[in-house]
Structure formats: structure tokens, C-alpha cells
CSV table of C-alpha atoms in Angstrom, one decimal:
chain,number,residue,atom,x,y,z
D,896,UNK,CA,214.3,223.4,-351.0
D,897,UNK,CA,215.9,225.4,-353.9
D,898,UNK,CA,214.6,224.9,-357.4
D,899,UNK,CA,218.3,224.3,-358.3
D,900,UNK,CA,218.5,221.3,-356.0
D,901,UNK,CA,219.6,218.2,-358.0
D,902,UNK,CA,220.4,219.9,-361.2
D,903,UNK,CA,224.2,219.8,-360.8
D,904,UNK,CA,224.0,216.2,-359.6
D,905,UNK,CA,221.8,215.2,-362.5
D,906,UNK,CA,224.2,216.8,-365.1
D,907,UNK,CA,227.3,215.3,-363.5
D,908,UNK,CA,225.7,211.8,-363.3
D,909,UNK,CA,224.4,212.0,-366.9
D,910,UNK,CA,227.9,213.0,-368.2
D,911,UNK,CA,229.7,210.4,-366.1
D,912,UNK,CA,227.1,207.7,-366.6
D,913,UNK,CA,227.7,206.8,-363.0
D,914,UNK,CA,226.5,208.1,-359.6
D,915,UNK,CA,229.9,207.3,-358.0
D,916,UNK,CA,231.9,209.2,-360.6
D,917,UNK,CA,229.5,212.1,-360.4
D,918,UNK,CA,230.0,212.1,-356.6
D,919,UNK,CA,233.8,212.2,-357.1
D,920,UNK,CA,233.5,215.1,-359.5
D,921,UNK,CA,231.3,217.1,-357.2
D,922,UNK,CA,233.0,216.2,-353.9
D,923,UNK,CA,229.8,214.6,-352.5
D,924,UNK,CA,228.8,211.1,-351.4
D,925,UNK,CA,227.3,208.7,-353.9
D,926,UNK,CA,224.2,208.3,-351.8
D,927,UNK,CA,223.8,212.1,-351.6
D,928,UNK,CA,224.0,212.4,-355.4
D,929,UNK,CA,221.5,209.6,-355.9
D,930,UNK,CA,219.1,211.1,-353.5
D,931,UNK,CA,219.4,214.6,-355.1
D,932,UNK,CA,218.6,213.2,-358.6
D,933,UNK,CA,215.7,211.1,-357.2
D,934,UNK,CA,214.4,214.2,-355.5
D,935,UNK,CA,214.6,216.2,-358.8
D,936,UNK,CA,212.7,213.4,-360.6
D,937,UNK,CA,210.1,213.4,-358.0
D,938,UNK,CA,209.5,217.2,-358.3
D,939,UNK,CA,209.4,216.9,-362.0
D,940,UNK,CA,207.2,213.8,-361.9
D,941,UNK,CA,209.5,212.4,-364.7
D,942,UNK,CA,212.1,209.7,-364.8
D,943,UNK,CA,215.3,211.3,-366.1
D,944,UNK,CA,217.7,208.3,-365.8
D,945,UNK,CA,217.6,204.6,-366.3
D,946,UNK,CA,219.5,202.8,-363.5
D,947,UNK,CA,221.3,199.4,-363.8
D,948,UNK,CA,223.9,197.8,-361.5
D,949,UNK,CA,226.6,198.8,-364.0
D,950,UNK,CA,225.7,202.3,-365.3
D,951,UNK,CA,223.0,204.9,-365.7
D,952,UNK,CA,221.7,206.2,-369.0
D,953,UNK,CA,219.4,209.0,-370.1
D,954,UNK,CA,215.7,208.6,-370.8
D,955,UNK,CA,214.3,210.6,-373.7
D,956,UNK,CA,212.9,213.4,-371.3
D,957,UNK,CA,216.3,213.2,-369.5
D,958,UNK,CA,218.2,213.9,-372.7
D,959,UNK,CA,216.1,216.9,-373.5
D,960,UNK,CA,216.3,218.2,-370.0
D,961,UNK,CA,220.1,217.7,-369.9
D,962,UNK,CA,220.7,220.1,-372.8
D,963,UNK,CA,218.7,222.8,-371.0
D,964,UNK,CA,220.4,222.2,-367.6
D,965,UNK,CA,223.8,222.5,-369.2
D,966,UNK,CA,223.0,225.9,-370.5
D,967,UNK,CA,221.5,226.9,-367.1
D,968,UNK,CA,224.7,225.9,-365.4
D,969,UNK,CA,226.8,227.7,-367.9
D,970,UNK,CA,224.8,230.9,-367.5
D,971,UNK,CA,224.9,230.7,-363.7
D,972,UNK,CA,228.6,230.0,-363.6
D,973,UNK,CA,229.4,232.8,-366.0
D,974,UNK,CA,227.4,235.2,-363.9
D,975,UNK,CA,229.1,234.2,-360.7
D,976,UNK,CA,232.5,234.3,-362.4
D,977,UNK,CA,231.9,237.8,-363.7
D,978,UNK,CA,231.1,239.0,-360.2
D,979,UNK,CA,234.0,237.2,-358.6
D,980,UNK,CA,236.6,238.5,-361.0
D,981,UNK,CA,235.6,242.1,-360.9
D,982,UNK,CA,238.4,242.9,-358.5
D,983,UNK,CA,240.9,241.4,-360.9
D,984,UNK,CA,242.0,238.6,-358.6
D,985,UNK,CA,241.9,235.0,-359.6
D,986,UNK,CA,240.3,232.8,-356.8
D,987,UNK,CA,239.1,229.3,-356.2
D,988,UNK,CA,240.3,225.9,-357.2
D,989,UNK,CA,241.4,224.9,-360.7
D,990,UNK,CA,241.8,221.1,-361.4
D,991,UNK,CA,244.0,220.0,-364.3
D,992,UNK,CA,245.8,216.9,-365.5
D,993,UNK,CA,248.8,216.1,-367.7
D,994,UNK,CA,251.2,213.3,-368.5
D,995,UNK,CA,253.8,212.7,-365.8
D,996,UNK,CA,257.1,213.4,-367.6
D,997,UNK,CA,255.9,216.4,-369.6
D,998,UNK,CA,254.1,217.8,-366.6
D,999,UNK,CA,257.1,217.5,-364.3
D,1000,UNK,CA,259.5,219.0,-366.9
D,1001,UNK,CA,257.4,221.8,-368.4
D,1002,UNK,CA,253.9,222.2,-367.1
D,1003,UNK,CA,254.3,222.4,-363.3
D,1004,UNK,CA,257.2,224.9,-363.5
D,1005,UNK,CA,255.0,227.2,-365.6
D,1006,UNK,CA,252.1,226.7,-363.2
D,1007,UNK,CA,254.3,227.5,-360.3
D,1008,UNK,CA,255.2,230.9,-361.7
D,1009,UNK,CA,251.5,231.5,-362.5
D,1010,UNK,CA,250.7,230.8,-358.8
D,1011,UNK,CA,253.2,233.3,-357.6
D,1012,UNK,CA,251.3,236.0,-359.5
D,1013,UNK,CA,247.9,234.9,-358.2
D,1014,UNK,CA,248.1,234.2,-354.4
D,1015,UNK,CA,244.4,233.6,-353.9
D,1016,UNK,CA,244.3,230.8,-356.6
D,1017,UNK,CA,244.5,227.1,-355.7
D,1018,UNK,CA,245.5,224.5,-358.3
D,1019,UNK,CA,245.3,220.7,-358.1
D,1020,UNK,CA,247.5,219.0,-360.7
D,1021,UNK,CA,247.2,215.3,-361.3
D,1022,UNK,CA,250.1,213.8,-363.3
D,1023,UNK,CA,249.1,210.6,-364.9
D,1024,UNK,CA,250.1,208.9,-368.2
D,1025,UNK,CA,246.6,207.5,-368.5
D,1026,UNK,CA,244.2,209.6,-370.6
D,1027,UNK,CA,241.7,210.8,-368.1
D,1028,UNK,CA,238.1,211.5,-368.9
D,1029,UNK,CA,238.1,215.1,-367.9
D,1030,UNK,CA,234.3,215.5,-368.5
D,1031,UNK,CA,233.2,212.8,-366.1
D,1032,UNK,CA,236.0,213.4,-363.6
D,1033,UNK,CA,235.4,217.2,-363.4
D,1034,UNK,CA,238.8,218.5,-364.5
D,1035,UNK,CA,238.8,222.1,-365.8
D,1036,UNK,CA,241.8,221.5,-368.1
D,1037,UNK,CA,244.1,218.9,-369.5
D,1038,UNK,CA,247.3,218.9,-371.5
D,1039,UNK,CA,247.2,216.4,-374.3
D,1040,UNK,CA,249.4,215.3,-377.3
D,1041,UNK,CA,248.8,214.4,-380.9
D,1042,UNK,CA,245.5,214.0,-382.6
D,1043,UNK,CA,242.4,214.7,-380.5
D,1044,UNK,CA,239.3,212.7,-381.2
D,1045,UNK,CA,236.9,213.4,-378.3
D,1046,UNK,CA,234.2,215.6,-379.7
D,1047,UNK,CA,233.2,216.8,-376.2
D,1048,UNK,CA,236.5,218.8,-375.9
D,1049,UNK,CA,237.8,222.1,-377.2
D,1050,UNK,CA,241.5,222.3,-377.9
D,1051,UNK,CA,244.0,225.1,-378.1
D,1052,UNK,CA,247.5,224.3,-379.5
D,1053,UNK,CA,250.2,225.4,-377.0
D,1054,UNK,CA,253.4,224.0,-378.5
D,1055,UNK,CA,254.7,221.0,-380.4
D,1056,UNK,CA,257.2,218.2,-379.8
D,1057,UNK,CA,259.4,216.2,-382.1
D,1058,UNK,CA,259.9,212.4,-381.8
D,1059,UNK,CA,263.4,211.2,-382.7
D,1060,UNK,CA,265.0,207.8,-383.2
D,1061,UNK,CA,268.4,207.3,-381.6
D,1062,UNK,CA,270.8,204.8,-380.1
D,1063,UNK,CA,274.0,204.8,-378.0
D,1064,UNK,CA,277.3,204.6,-379.9
D,1065,UNK,CA,278.0,201.3,-378.0
D,1066,UNK,CA,274.9,199.7,-379.5
D,1067,UNK,CA,275.7,201.0,-383.0
D,1068,UNK,CA,279.2,199.6,-382.8
D,1069,UNK,CA,277.8,196.1,-382.2
D,1070,UNK,CA,274.7,196.2,-384.5
D,1071,UNK,CA,275.4,198.9,-387.1
D,1072,UNK,CA,273.1,201.8,-387.9
D,1073,UNK,CA,269.8,201.3,-389.8
D,1074,UNK,CA,269.8,203.0,-393.2
D,1075,UNK,CA,266.1,202.6,-393.9
D,1076,UNK,CA,262.9,202.0,-392.0
D,1077,UNK,CA,262.9,198.4,-393.1
D,1078,UNK,CA,266.2,197.9,-391.3
D,1079,UNK,CA,264.6,198.5,-388.0
D,1080,UNK,CA,263.0,195.1,-388.0
D,1081,UNK,CA,266.5,193.6,-387.7
D,1082,UNK,CA,267.4,195.7,-384.6
D,1083,UNK,CA,266.7,195.5,-380.9
D,1084,UNK,CA,264.2,198.2,-380.0
D,1085,UNK,CA,263.7,199.7,-376.6
D,1086,UNK,CA,260.0,199.9,-376.1
D,1087,UNK,CA,257.9,202.4,-374.2
D,1088,UNK,CA,254.2,202.7,-373.6
D,1089,UNK,CA,253.1,202.7,-377.2
D,1090,UNK,CA,253.0,199.8,-379.6
D,1091,UNK,CA,253.9,201.6,-382.8
D,1092,UNK,CA,256.4,204.3,-383.8
D,1093,UNK,CA,255.2,207.0,-386.3
D,1094,UNK,CA,257.7,207.5,-389.1
D,1095,UNK,CA,257.7,209.4,-392.4
D,1096,UNK,CA,258.1,207.3,-395.5
D,1097,UNK,CA,259.3,208.7,-398.8
D,1098,UNK,CA,258.0,207.1,-402.0
D,1099,UNK,CA,257.3,207.9,-405.7
D,1100,UNK,CA,253.9,209.3,-404.8
D,1101,UNK,CA,255.4,211.6,-402.1
D,1102,UNK,CA,255.6,211.4,-398.3
D,1103,UNK,CA,253.3,209.5,-396.0
D,1104,UNK,CA,253.3,208.7,-392.3
D,1105,UNK,CA,253.4,205.1,-391.4
D,1106,UNK,CA,253.1,203.2,-388.1
D,1107,UNK,CA,256.1,200.9,-387.6
D,1108,UNK,CA,255.7,198.2,-385.0
D,1109,UNK,CA,259.0,197.8,-383.1
D,1110,UNK,CA,260.2,194.5,-381.6
D,1111,UNK,CA,262.4,194.2,-378.5
D,1112,UNK,CA,262.9,192.4,-375.3
D,1113,UNK,CA,262.8,195.5,-373.1
D,1114,UNK,CA,259.7,197.6,-372.4
D,1115,UNK,CA,258.7,200.2,-369.8
D,1116,UNK,CA,256.0,202.8,-369.7
D,1117,UNK,CA,258.4,205.4,-368.4
D,1118,UNK,CA,260.2,207.7,-370.9
D,1119,UNK,CA,263.1,208.3,-368.5
D,1120,UNK,CA,263.6,204.6,-368.1
D,1121,UNK,CA,263.5,204.1,-371.9
D,1122,UNK,CA,266.2,206.8,-372.2
D,1123,UNK,CA,268.3,205.1,-369.5
D,1124,UNK,CA,268.1,201.7,-371.2
D,1125,UNK,CA,269.0,203.3,-374.6
D,1126,UNK,CA,272.0,205.1,-373.1
D,1127,UNK,CA,273.2,201.7,-371.7
D,1128,UNK,CA,273.2,200.3,-375.2
D,1129,UNK,CA,270.2,198.0,-375.1
D,1130,UNK,CA,268.9,199.2,-378.5
D,1131,UNK,CA,267.1,201.9,-380.5
D,1132,UNK,CA,264.4,204.0,-379.1
D,1133,UNK,CA,262.0,206.7,-380.3
D,1134,UNK,CA,261.4,209.4,-377.7
D,1135,UNK,CA,260.2,213.1,-377.7
D,1136,UNK,CA,263.0,215.6,-378.3
D,1137,UNK,CA,263.1,216.9,-374.7
D,1138,UNK,CA,264.4,213.5,-373.5
D,1139,UNK,CA,267.1,213.0,-376.2
D,1140,UNK,CA,268.3,216.5,-377.5
D,1141,UNK,CA,270.9,216.9,-374.7
D,1142,UNK,CA,272.4,213.4,-374.9
D,1143,UNK,CA,272.5,213.7,-378.7
D,1144,UNK,CA,274.3,217.1,-378.4
D,1145,UNK,CA,276.9,215.7,-376.1
D,1146,UNK,CA,277.5,212.5,-378.1
D,1147,UNK,CA,275.9,209.9,-375.7
D,1148,UNK,CA,273.2,209.2,-378.3
D,1149,UNK,CA,273.3,209.2,-382.1
D,1150,UNK,CA,270.2,210.3,-384.1
D,1151,UNK,CA,269.0,207.8,-386.7
D,1152,UNK,CA,266.8,208.0,-389.8
D,1153,UNK,CA,266.4,211.8,-389.4
D,1154,UNK,CA,264.9,212.0,-392.9
D,1155,UNK,CA,262.1,209.7,-391.7
D,1156,UNK,CA,261.3,211.7,-388.6
D,1157,UNK,CA,257.5,212.0,-388.2
D,1158,UNK,CA,255.7,215.3,-388.3
D,1159,UNK,CA,255.8,217.3,-385.1
D,1160,UNK,CA,253.1,216.3,-382.5
D,1161,UNK,CA,250.9,219.0,-381.2
D,1162,UNK,CA,250.7,219.9,-377.5
D,1163,UNK,CA,247.2,220.9,-376.6
D,1164,UNK,CA,245.2,222.5,-373.8
D,1165,UNK,CA,241.8,220.8,-373.8
D,1166,UNK,CA,238.7,221.5,-371.8
D,1167,UNK,CA,235.0,220.4,-372.0
D,1168,UNK,CA,233.1,222.4,-374.7
D,1169,UNK,CA,229.9,222.4,-372.7
D,1170,UNK,CA,231.6,223.9,-369.6
D,1171,UNK,CA,232.5,227.5,-369.2
D,1172,UNK,CA,236.2,228.1,-369.3
D,1173,UNK,CA,236.7,230.4,-366.3
D,1174,UNK,CA,239.1,233.3,-366.4
D,1175,UNK,CA,241.6,231.5,-364.2
D,1176,UNK,CA,241.8,228.6,-366.7
D,1177,UNK,CA,241.9,230.9,-369.7
D,1178,UNK,CA,244.7,233.0,-368.3
D,1179,UNK,CA,246.7,229.9,-367.2
D,1180,UNK,CA,246.4,228.5,-370.8
D,1181,UNK,CA,247.8,231.8,-372.1
D,1182,UNK,CA,250.6,231.6,-369.6
D,1183,UNK,CA,251.4,228.0,-370.6
D,1184,UNK,CA,251.4,229.0,-374.2
D,1185,UNK,CA,254.1,231.6,-373.6
D,1186,UNK,CA,256.1,229.4,-371.2
D,1187,UNK,CA,256.1,226.4,-373.5
D,1188,UNK,CA,257.1,228.5,-376.5
D,1189,UNK,CA,260.1,229.9,-374.4
D,1190,UNK,CA,261.0,226.3,-373.3
D,1191,UNK,CA,261.2,225.3,-377.0
């Protein structure tokens, strides 16, 4: 039995607070992960985790041991990566996640060109509009938007996106165009996945960003579907610029309240701060930064 046995399983379980999530992250069975952690506890003659039917949590010795184990894994993985990358070729599997629409339009095309340059690299991309817990689920990398609040993650800004209010000429011919933020409450709004729209308000004390709560009888969590409904004249929407710039340019949509457009939203590459960022992920992030800048 190796002295390493159970350490990876313990760290994964502690971070995920679940044997089943740790098993998914490591590609093992839940029972195998549980046995490995129990074996580690038996060798140490110390309980590292409290177990309940709903979750697991760290004991005091487990919390101290976790910090040391994380550093051990980082040092081990860094040493292995340094040897594996000496020949200059990127190898192995990289797991990443991104929102569906942005991923389809910008991220996966950039990843595809990266893959052509690195034929020994494998990449698994999960496109999902839910915010995945990349620490507990074992992702190497995620693409996120806006303000980041998870202290477990390191972020690198890749690009930005603008959110614009707009409506079809047919809707505006019926309902008129709003002249101020307050006018939006009298309009039909085409709603997406979020409950509020960020807008910039101008007042005697300067500018401030507010969260306007739109009302409408149409809602869908697909940006493309929101765009289609807006083009049909069902109301006013707020969407990222990559959805609406082309239909605005050709006159199918009319931009509204441009002076109240919110500040640009950051597009970030994020990864766990307690996990080594391998060269394959670091170089992909650099490639994404260049590609997204070219895409505008």
C-alpha cells in the first residue's frame, strides 16, 4: 500500500463535502472513495471527516491535514507536469465549462483551433447555463461573466461584453419608445434567465448602476429565444451585444436608452486557487484571450 493512498480521495471529498461528488470528480466509485478515506483514517488513527446521511464535514485534525495535503498534491502535480511538458507537447485531458450560447459562439471555435495545434491534448467542454461548482466537480477551468464572489477561485479577465436594450420597429410602432428608465414599467418586456436588468442612472450626484425589475408575460432561459421573441415584436429585451448588434445594424431592432447602458461586463477565465494551473490550461487561457479580443 502506497503512503499516498487515500490522500486524493480525502481532498476531493473534503472539498466537495460529499463522497459521491468526489467520486464523480475522480472518476471512481463512491464506495471506493469511501473505503480509501476510511483506510487513510485507519493508518493515521485519526478521524478526518464527520459523516451524516446528507454531507460530510471536516474534523479539526482533518482541517489541518487538508491544508498539508493540498500542498502535497500541488507539489506532486507540478513535478509531474514539469516532466511531462519537457518535450513541448501538451497532453492529457482538460475539463472546462462555459455558458451555452457564449460557449457555442466564441469559446468552442477558439478551443477547436487550439486543439488543431496540439494533437495529443484532449478537452472535455460542458456547456451549461447553470453556475457549476468547478472545485467540487473537478473542472480545470470555467468561463464566467460579471462580478466573481467565490474566494476559492482565481480569475483572469479575457474580454468584456455589453448589454443593450432594444425592441423591434413593429413593437415601437404600437407602444412607442421609452425615454427614461421609469418608462420601462409601462412596457412589455421579454424576459430571460435573470430577474433584473442592470442599467446606469444619471442623477445630480453622478452616475450609479441600478437593478431594474422588468415585467412581462414572456420568459425563456435561452438568449436566442429571447432574441427571436423580440424580433417578432413581443416587447423590449436586454441582451448581450453579440445577440443584437447584427439585427440593430440591419434595422430589425432599435437600440433603446443607450445613455443608460450599464457598464461592460467582464468575461473571465476562472480556476481553483488551490489547484495547479497546468501548462495546457494556462496556454488555452492565453489563446482564448487572443481569440476573444479578435472576435470583439
